[in-house]
mmCIF file of C-alpha atoms in Angstrom:
data_model
loop_
_atom_site.group_PDB
_atom_site.id
_atom_site.type_symbol
_atom_site.label_atom_id
_atom_site.label_comp_id
_atom_site.label_asym_id
_atom_site.label_seq_id
_atom_site.Cartn_x
_atom_site.Cartn_y
_atom_site.Cartn_z
ATOM 1 C CA MET X 14 88.109 116.794 84.087
ATOM 2 C CA ARG X 15 88.586 113.120 85.043
ATOM 3 C CA ILE X 16 91.880 113.077 86.916
ATOM 4 C CA GLY X 17 94.009 110.391 88.509
ATOM 5 C CA PHE X 18 96.048 111.396 91.563
ATOM 6 C CA LEU X 19 98.854 109.461 93.237
ATOM 7 C CA GLY X 20 100.485 110.473 96.535
ATOM 8 C CA LEU X 21 98.444 111.733 99.486
ATOM 9 C CA GLY X 22 101.005 113.178 101.870
ATOM 10 C CA GLN X 23 100.409 116.603 103.370
ATOM 11 C CA MET X 24 100.913 118.365 100.044
ATOM 12 C CA GLY X 25 99.220 115.801 97.833
ATOM 13 C CA ALA X 26 96.112 115.488 100.001
ATOM 14 C CA ALA X 27 95.650 119.262 100.080
ATOM 15 C CA ILE X 28 96.104 119.599 96.315
ATOM 16 C CA ALA X 29 93.707 116.726 95.644
ATOM 17 C CA ALA X 30 91.091 118.254 97.955
ATOM 18 C CA ASN X 31 91.226 121.543 96.066
ATOM 19 C CA LEU X 32 90.824 119.749 92.740
ATOM 20 C CA LEU X 33 87.727 118.007 94.122
ATOM 21 C CA HIS X 34 86.405 121.311 95.435
ATOM 22 C CA ALA X 35 86.825 122.812 91.955
ATOM 23 C CA GLY X 36 84.509 120.146 90.555
ATOM 24 C CA HIS X 37 86.969 117.739 88.968
ATOM 25 C CA GLU X 38 86.320 113.989 89.130
ATOM 26 C CA LEU X 39 89.147 112.378 91.061
ATOM 27 C CA CYS X 40 90.446 108.822 91.358
ATOM 28 C CA VAL X 41 93.206 108.497 93.963
ATOM 29 C CA TRP X 42 95.860 106.021 95.031
ATOM 30 C CA ASN X 43 98.249 105.995 97.962
ATOM 31 C CA ARG X 44 100.412 103.332 99.592
ATOM 32 C CA SER X 45 98.203 103.525 102.700
ATOM 33 C CA THR X 46 94.441 103.851 102.384
ATOM 34 C CA GLY X 47 94.066 105.789 105.617
ATOM 35 C CA LYS X 48 95.246 109.044 104.084
ATOM 36 C CA ALA X 49 92.524 108.821 101.431
ATOM 37 C CA GLN X 50 89.532 108.622 103.764
ATOM 38 C CA GLY X 51 88.769 112.344 103.784
ATOM 39 C CA LEU X 52 88.950 112.536 100.001
ATOM 40 C CA LEU X 53 86.794 109.433 99.562
ATOM 41 C CA ALA X 54 84.188 110.951 101.865
ATOM 42 C CA ALA X 55 84.271 114.103 99.716
ATOM 43 C CA GLY X 56 83.547 112.162 96.543
ATOM 44 C CA ALA X 57 86.842 110.800 95.221
ATOM 45 C CA SER X 58 87.093 107.182 94.098
ATOM 46 C CA TRP X 59 89.823 104.719 95.097
ATOM 47 C CA ALA X 60 92.113 102.755 92.783
ATOM 48 C CA ALA X 61 93.743 99.516 93.885
ATOM 49 C CA THR X 62 96.894 100.114 91.810
ATOM 50 C CA PRO X 63 98.672 102.982 90.036
ATOM 51 C CA ARG X 64 97.716 101.339 86.736
ATOM 52 C CA GLN X 65 94.053 101.467 87.686
ATOM 53 C CA VAL X 66 94.342 105.176 88.511
ATOM 54 C CA ALA X 67 95.371 105.854 84.922
ATOM 55 C CA THR X 68 92.704 103.733 83.256
ATOM 56 C CA GLU X 69 90.555 105.865 80.944
ATOM 57 C CA ARG X 70 91.944 109.102 82.337
ATOM 58 C CA SER X 71 93.660 111.634 80.118
ATOM 59 C CA VAL X 72 95.498 113.376 83.001
ATOM 60 C CA VAL X 73 97.239 111.800 85.987
ATOM 61 C CA ILE X 74 99.067 113.811 88.680
ATOM 62 C CA THR X 75 101.812 112.451 90.922
ATOM 63 C CA MET X 76 102.940 114.126 94.149
ATOM 64 C CA LEU X 77 105.401 111.725 95.764
ATOM 65 C CA SER X 78 108.193 112.093 98.296
ATOM 66 C CA ASP X 79 111.217 111.252 96.182
ATOM 67 C CA ASP X 80 112.596 109.657 93.027
ATOM 68 C CA ALA X 81 112.355 106.115 94.373
ATOM 69 C CA ALA X 82 108.685 106.526 95.315
ATOM 70 C CA LEU X 83 107.924 107.933 91.873
ATOM 71 C CA ARG X 84 109.685 105.079 90.084
ATOM 72 C CA ALA X 85 107.843 102.573 92.275
ATOM 73 C CA VAL X 86 104.445 103.755 91.003
ATOM 74 C CA LEU X 87 105.547 104.217 87.389
ATOM 75 C CA TYR X 88 107.108 100.898 86.487
ATOM 76 C CA GLY X 89 105.930 97.301 86.453
ATOM 77 C CA GLU X 90 102.802 95.540 85.258
ATOM 78 C CA GLU X 91 100.595 97.522 87.652
ATOM 79 C CA GLY X 92 102.468 100.786 87.212
ATOM 80 C CA LEU X 93 101.301 104.115 85.891
ATOM 81 C CA LEU X 94 103.181 103.774 82.593
ATOM 82 C CA ALA X 95 101.302 100.573 81.806
ATOM 83 C CA GLY X 96 97.934 102.168 82.532
ATOM 84 C CA LEU X 97 98.259 105.474 80.700
ATOM 85 C CA ASP X 98 96.812 105.588 77.196
ATOM 86 C CA SER X 99 98.805 106.938 74.285
ATOM 87 C CA GLY X 100 98.383 110.709 74.270
ATOM 88 C CA ALA X 101 97.589 110.870 77.995
ATOM 89 C CA LEU X 102 99.352 113.414 80.212
ATOM 90 C CA HIS X 103 101.384 112.748 83.357
ATOM 91 C CA VAL X 104 101.795 115.887 85.482
ATOM 92 C CA SER X 105 104.718 115.255 87.834
ATOM 93 C CA MET X 106 104.601 117.632 90.810
ATOM 94 C CA SER X 107 107.255 115.826 92.858
ATOM 95 C CA THR X 108 110.636 117.355 93.650
ATOM 96 C CA ILE X 109 112.936 114.966 91.812
ATOM 97 C CA ALA X 110 116.374 114.895 90.227
ATOM 98 C CA VAL X 111 116.839 116.494 86.838
ATOM 99 C CA SER X 112 118.169 113.176 85.560
ATOM 100 C CA THR X 113 115.027 111.394 86.783
ATOM 101 C CA ALA X 114 112.810 113.890 84.964
ATOM 102 C CA GLU X 115 114.817 113.298 81.795
ATOM 103 C CA GLU X 116 114.405 109.544 82.227
ATOM 104 C CA LEU X 117 110.639 109.910 82.698
ATOM 105 C CA ALA X 118 110.306 112.099 79.618
ATOM 106 C CA ALA X 119 112.055 109.461 77.523
ATOM 107 C CA ARG X 120 109.958 106.585 78.906
ATOM 108 C CA HIS X 121 106.694 108.445 78.324
ATOM 109 C CA ALA X 122 107.761 109.407 74.793
ATOM 110 C CA GLU X 123 108.431 105.739 73.983
ATOM 111 C CA ARG X 124 104.765 105.037 74.714
ATOM 112 C CA GLY X 125 103.360 108.127 73.028
ATOM 113 C CA GLN X 126 102.496 109.642 76.398
ATOM 114 C CA HIS X 127 103.153 113.199 77.543
ATOM 115 C CA LEU X 128 105.051 114.524 80.571
ATOM 116 C CA LEU X 129 104.638 117.916 82.180
ATOM 117 C CA CYS X 130 106.863 118.643 85.195
ATOM 118 C CA ALA X 131 105.202 121.067 87.603
ATOM 119 C CA PRO X 132 106.801 121.154 91.074
ATOM 120 C CA VAL X 133 105.492 123.747 93.504
ATOM 121 C CA PHE X 134 106.699 126.283 96.038
ATOM 122 C CA GLY X 135 104.685 126.517 99.242
ATOM 123 C CA ARG X 136 104.232 124.690 102.534
ATOM 124 C CA PRO X 137 101.145 122.598 103.416
ATOM 125 C CA GLU X 138 99.196 125.631 104.628
ATOM 126 C CA ALA X 139 99.664 127.263 101.213
ATOM 127 C CA ALA X 140 98.560 124.037 99.528
ATOM 128 C CA ARG X 141 95.390 123.936 101.624
ATOM 129 C CA ALA X 142 94.636 127.569 100.754
ATOM 130 C CA ALA X 143 95.256 126.950 97.012
ATOM 131 C CA LYS X 144 98.069 129.518 97.116
ATOM 132 C CA LEU X 145 100.922 127.463 95.686
ATOM 133 C CA PHE X 146 103.384 128.788 93.139
ATOM 134 C CA ILE X 147 103.685 126.312 90.274
ATOM 135 C CA VAL X 148 106.786 125.958 88.080
ATOM 136 C CA ALA X 149 105.828 124.219 84.844
ATOM 137 C CA ALA X 150 107.815 122.974 81.865
ATOM 138 C CA GLY X 151 106.719 120.915 78.903
ATOM 139 C CA ASP X 152 104.853 121.127 75.632
ATOM 140 C CA PRO X 153 102.667 124.271 75.428
ATOM 141 C CA ALA X 154 99.637 122.144 74.547
ATOM 142 C CA ASP X 155 100.145 120.104 77.717
ATOM 143 C CA GLN X 156 100.480 123.275 79.754
ATOM 144 C CA ALA X 157 97.187 124.493 78.297
ATOM 145 C CA THR X 158 95.545 121.184 79.267
ATOM 146 C CA ALA X 159 96.787 121.520 82.831
ATOM 147 C CA SER X 160 95.969 125.215 83.205
ATOM 148 C CA ALA X 161 92.492 124.609 84.669
ATOM 149 C CA LEU X 162 93.994 122.254 87.249
ATOM 150 C CA PHE X 163 96.692 124.729 88.200
ATOM 151 C CA ALA X 164 94.065 127.450 88.608
ATOM 152 C CA ALA X 165 92.371 125.304 91.262
ATOM 153 C CA ILE X 166 95.487 124.796 93.372
ATOM 154 C CA GLY X 167 97.787 127.794 92.956
ATOM 155 C CA GLN X 168 98.075 131.552 92.775
ATOM 156 C CA ARG X 169 100.554 131.772 89.892
ATOM 157 C CA VAL X 170 102.145 129.549 87.265
ATOM 158 C CA PHE X 171 105.684 130.153 86.025
ATOM 159 C CA THR X 172 106.460 128.617 82.638
ATOM 160 C CA VAL X 173 110.171 127.840 82.325
ATOM 161 C CA GLY X 174 110.423 126.136 78.953
ATOM 162 C CA VAL X 175 109.412 123.124 76.882
ATOM 163 C CA THR X 176 111.888 120.657 78.401
ATOM 164 C CA PRO X 177 110.127 119.101 81.443
ATOM 165 C CA ALA X 178 113.334 118.686 83.498
ATOM 166 C CA ALA X 179 113.893 122.463 83.484
ATOM 167 C CA ALA X 180 111.100 122.840 86.027
ATOM 168 C CA ASN X 181 112.833 120.425 88.383
ATOM 169 C CA LEU X 182 116.107 122.331 88.118
ATOM 170 C CA VAL X 183 114.299 125.574 88.982
ATOM 171 C CA LYS X 184 112.639 123.885 91.937
ATOM 172 C CA LEU X 185 115.975 122.623 93.248
ATOM 173 C CA CYS X 186 117.501 126.092 92.881
ATOM 174 C CA GLY X 187 114.602 127.521 94.863
ATOM 175 C CA ASN X 188 114.796 124.960 97.662
ATOM 176 C CA PHE X 189 118.526 125.599 97.974
ATOM 177 C CA MET X 190 117.816 129.321 98.384
ATOM 178 C CA ILE X 191 115.008 128.719 100.904
ATOM 179 C CA LEU X 192 117.298 126.687 103.124
ATOM 180 C CA ALA X 193 120.071 129.254 102.699
ATOM 181 C CA ALA X 194 117.620 131.953 103.855
ATOM 182 C CA ILE X 195 116.653 129.874 106.904
ATOM 183 C CA GLU X 196 120.329 129.313 107.708
ATOM 184 C CA SER X 197 121.216 133.013 107.441
ATOM 185 C CA LEU X 198 118.158 134.045 109.464
ATOM 186 C CA GLY X 199 118.942 131.490 112.171
ATOM 187 C CA GLU X 200 122.532 132.711 112.404
ATOM 188 C CA ALA X 201 121.443 136.363 112.576
ATOM 189 C CA LEU X 202 118.864 135.655 115.295
ATOM 190 C CA ALA X 203 121.428 133.714 117.325
ATOM 191 C CA LEU X 204 123.969 136.520 116.998
ATOM 192 C CA GLY X 205 121.475 139.224 117.945
ATOM 193 C CA PHE X 206 120.013 137.273 120.861
ATOM 194 C CA LYS X 207 123.404 136.441 122.317
ATOM 195 C CA GLY X 208 124.255 140.129 122.104
ATOM 196 C CA GLY X 209 121.103 141.153 123.983
ATOM 197 C CA VAL X 210 118.674 141.931 121.144
ATOM 198 C CA ALA X 211 115.288 140.240 121.398
ATOM 199 C CA LYS X 212 114.589 137.896 118.509
ATOM 200 C CA ASP X 213 111.205 139.403 117.698
ATOM 201 C CA THR X 214 112.737 142.889 117.644
ATOM 202 C CA LEU X 215 115.496 141.839 115.272
ATOM 203 C CA LEU X 216 113.044 140.051 113.000
ATOM 204 C CA GLU X 217 110.791 143.127 112.916
ATOM 205 C CA VAL X 218 113.733 145.290 111.854
ATOM 206 C CA LEU X 219 114.903 142.828 109.205
ATOM 207 C CA THR X 220 111.501 142.182 107.643
ATOM 208 C CA GLY X 221 110.520 145.844 107.963
ATOM 209 C CA THR X 222 113.517 147.033 105.960
ATOM 210 C CA LEU X 223 115.542 145.150 103.353
ATOM 211 C CA PHE X 224 114.261 141.618 104.001
ATOM 212 C CA ASP X 225 110.520 142.041 103.536
ATOM 213 C CA ALA X 226 109.961 138.763 101.713
ATOM 214 C CA PRO X 227 107.663 135.792 102.393
ATOM 215 C CA VAL X 228 110.556 133.423 103.042
ATOM 216 C CA TYR X 229 111.861 135.616 105.899
ATOM 217 C CA ARG X 230 108.437 136.453 107.300
ATOM 218 C CA ASN X 231 107.026 132.923 107.191
ATOM 219 C CA TYR X 232 110.118 131.136 108.424
ATOM 220 C CA GLY X 233 110.877 133.964 110.831
ATOM 221 C CA ALA X 234 107.602 133.243 112.614
ATOM 222 C CA ILE X 235 108.456 129.535 112.758
ATOM 223 C CA LEU X 236 111.910 130.281 114.182
ATOM 224 C CA LEU X 237 110.583 132.690 116.827
ATOM 225 C CA GLN X 238 108.001 130.171 118.026
ATOM 226 C CA GLU X 239 110.388 127.211 117.539
ATOM 227 C CA ARG X 240 107.513 125.531 115.711
ATOM 228 C CA TYR X 241 109.492 122.585 114.403
ATOM 229 C CA ARG X 242 106.927 119.850 115.112
ATOM 230 C CA PRO X 243 104.831 118.675 113.427
ATOM 231 C CA ALA X 244 107.008 119.171 110.382
ATOM 232 C CA GLY X 245 105.569 121.060 107.436
ATOM 233 C CA PHE X 246 108.578 119.893 105.455
ATOM 234 C CA ALA X 247 110.520 117.140 107.166
ATOM 235 C CA ALA X 248 114.288 117.577 107.447
ATOM 236 C CA PRO X 249 115.096 114.287 105.646
ATOM 237 C CA LEU X 250 113.179 115.559 102.597
ATOM 238 C CA GLY X 251 115.236 118.741 102.711
ATOM 239 C CA LEU X 252 118.382 116.646 102.927
ATOM 240 C CA LYS X 253 117.208 114.671 99.886
ATOM 241 C CA ASP X 254 116.705 117.906 97.974
ATOM 242 C CA MET X 255 120.170 119.185 98.858
ATOM 243 C CA ARG X 256 121.575 115.899 97.599
ATOM 244 C CA LEU X 257 119.742 116.432 94.303
ATOM 245 C CA VAL X 258 121.100 119.979 94.093
ATOM 246 C CA ALA X 259 124.595 118.552 94.581
ATOM 247 C CA GLN X 260 124.032 116.047 91.779
ATOM 248 C CA SER X 261 123.070 118.805 89.360
ATOM 249 C CA ALA X 262 125.916 121.021 90.533
ATOM 250 C CA GLU X 263 128.428 118.241 89.910
ATOM 251 C CA ALA X 264 126.957 117.360 86.516
ATOM 252 C CA LEU X 265 127.034 121.003 85.415
ATOM 253 C CA ARG X 266 130.403 121.759 87.066
ATOM 254 C CA VAL X 267 129.037 124.499 89.324
ATOM 255 C CA PRO X 268 130.861 124.969 92.674
ATOM 256 C CA MET X 269 128.363 125.524 95.513
ATOM 257 C CA PRO X 270 130.328 125.758 98.779
ATOM 258 C CA LEU X 271 127.347 127.034 100.767
ATOM 259 C CA LEU X 272 125.486 123.837 99.867
ATOM 260 C CA ASN X 273 127.948 121.813 101.971
ATOM 261 C CA VAL X 274 127.184 123.946 105.043
ATOM 262 C CA LEU X 275 123.435 123.512 104.600
ATOM 263 C CA ARG X 276 123.725 119.772 104.122
ATOM 264 C CA ASP X 277 125.940 119.324 107.180
ATOM 265 C CA HIS X 278 123.608 121.389 109.372
ATOM 266 C CA LEU X 279 120.660 119.289 108.207
ATOM 267 C CA LEU X 280 122.573 116.121 109.023
ATOM 268 C CA GLN X 281 123.444 117.470 112.476
ATOM 269 C CA THR X 282 119.831 118.492 113.077
ATOM 270 C CA ILE X 283 118.456 115.083 112.087
ATOM 271 C CA ALA X 284 121.072 113.294 114.189
ATOM 272 C CA ILE X 285 120.064 115.263 117.297
ATOM 273 C CA ASP X 286 116.352 116.033 116.783
ATOM 274 C CA GLY X 287 115.248 112.992 114.794
ATOM 275 C CA GLU X 288 113.659 112.280 111.435
ATOM 276 C CA GLU X 289 110.327 113.998 112.110
ATOM 277 C CA VAL X 290 111.586 117.540 112.703
ATOM 278 C CA ASP X 291 110.991 120.368 110.224
ATOM 279 C CA TRP X 292 113.949 121.401 108.090
ATOM 280 C CA SER X 293 113.797 124.900 109.611
ATOM 281 C CA ALA X 294 115.100 123.315 112.836
ATOM 282 C CA ILE X 295 118.593 123.929 111.476
ATOM 283 C CA ALA X 296 118.141 127.255 113.298
ATOM 284 C CA ARG X 297 118.008 125.304 116.570
ATOM 285 C CA THR X 298 121.266 123.630 115.585
ATOM 286 C CA THR X 299 122.825 127.040 114.960
ATOM 287 C CA ALA X 300 121.644 128.216 118.375
ATOM 288 C CA ARG X 301 123.097 125.143 120.052
ATOM 289 C CA ASN X 302 126.420 125.674 118.318
ATOM 290 C CA ALA X 303 126.384 129.202 119.696
ATOM 291 C CA GLY X 304 125.884 127.909 123.237
ATOM 292 C CA LEU X 305 122.264 129.066 123.442
#
C-alpha cells in the first residue's frame, strides 16, 4: 500500500519502520527532518508539508504527541485535510481527547473522507518489535482496509465499535489503569522496603502469585532498576493523558477520586525530576514521600 505517515517520535518512527519492513511504500513528514533520516535511508520518501503527504495516497497515519499537534497538521492550506482525496482514510493513532476525535470525524465527513481511530498500548520497545496492541473504532470497511497495516505493527487488534472516538475513550481508560498500577506497585515496594523486604523479593512474590500481568512485570523491572531516563513515555505526556481522562470523566459525570492522586504525583514528579523523566518515576516520588 502507498501510505502517508506523520509524526516520527519514538512510537511513530518504530511503527513507520515496521510498515516499511512489511513492504509498504511510505511517504513521511515530521516537524524536524532529523528524525526521518533512518527511514529515508531505508526507502521512505519525504514530504515538505502534511498536505503533500496525503497527495495521491488512500491511507494516511498520524502518530502525534497531543491534540494541539494533531490539529496543527490537519488544518490550514497545507494541512492534511486539504490534501486528502474524497474517500481517503485517516488512521489516527494518537492519544487524544474524545471530543477531539469527534471533531475530526465531523471534519473528515464534511469532505467525504474517512476516519479510523486506532490508538495503541505498548511502550517503544513493543513498537519496535511489532508487538503493539491496537484499539480500533470506525467503519468496518475502513478497519478492513487498515488490517494489513495493523498486522505489520501489532500482535492483536481490538475492535470497539463503529464510532471512532470510542477507541480514544478505551485508550484513556487503559492509560489511567496503567498509571494506577504503577502507583500501587510503587507504594507497595516502598512499604515492603522500609519494612525490611527486598524490592526484588517482593516483586517476585507479587508477580508470581496474583499479579502476574505484563503491566506489573514490565514496570516492576523499571522500578527495580530505577530506569526512568531516557523516558519511554515522558511524564508530561502522562499528565496530558490524565487531563484528558478528567475531561471525559467530567463530561460523563463519573467521579474518579484516584485520578486526582495520580495527577498530583505526576505534577510533583515533574516539578522535582524535570520534563524528560518517564512517567513511572512517580514511584520515586512515592519513595521520597516515605523518607527513602
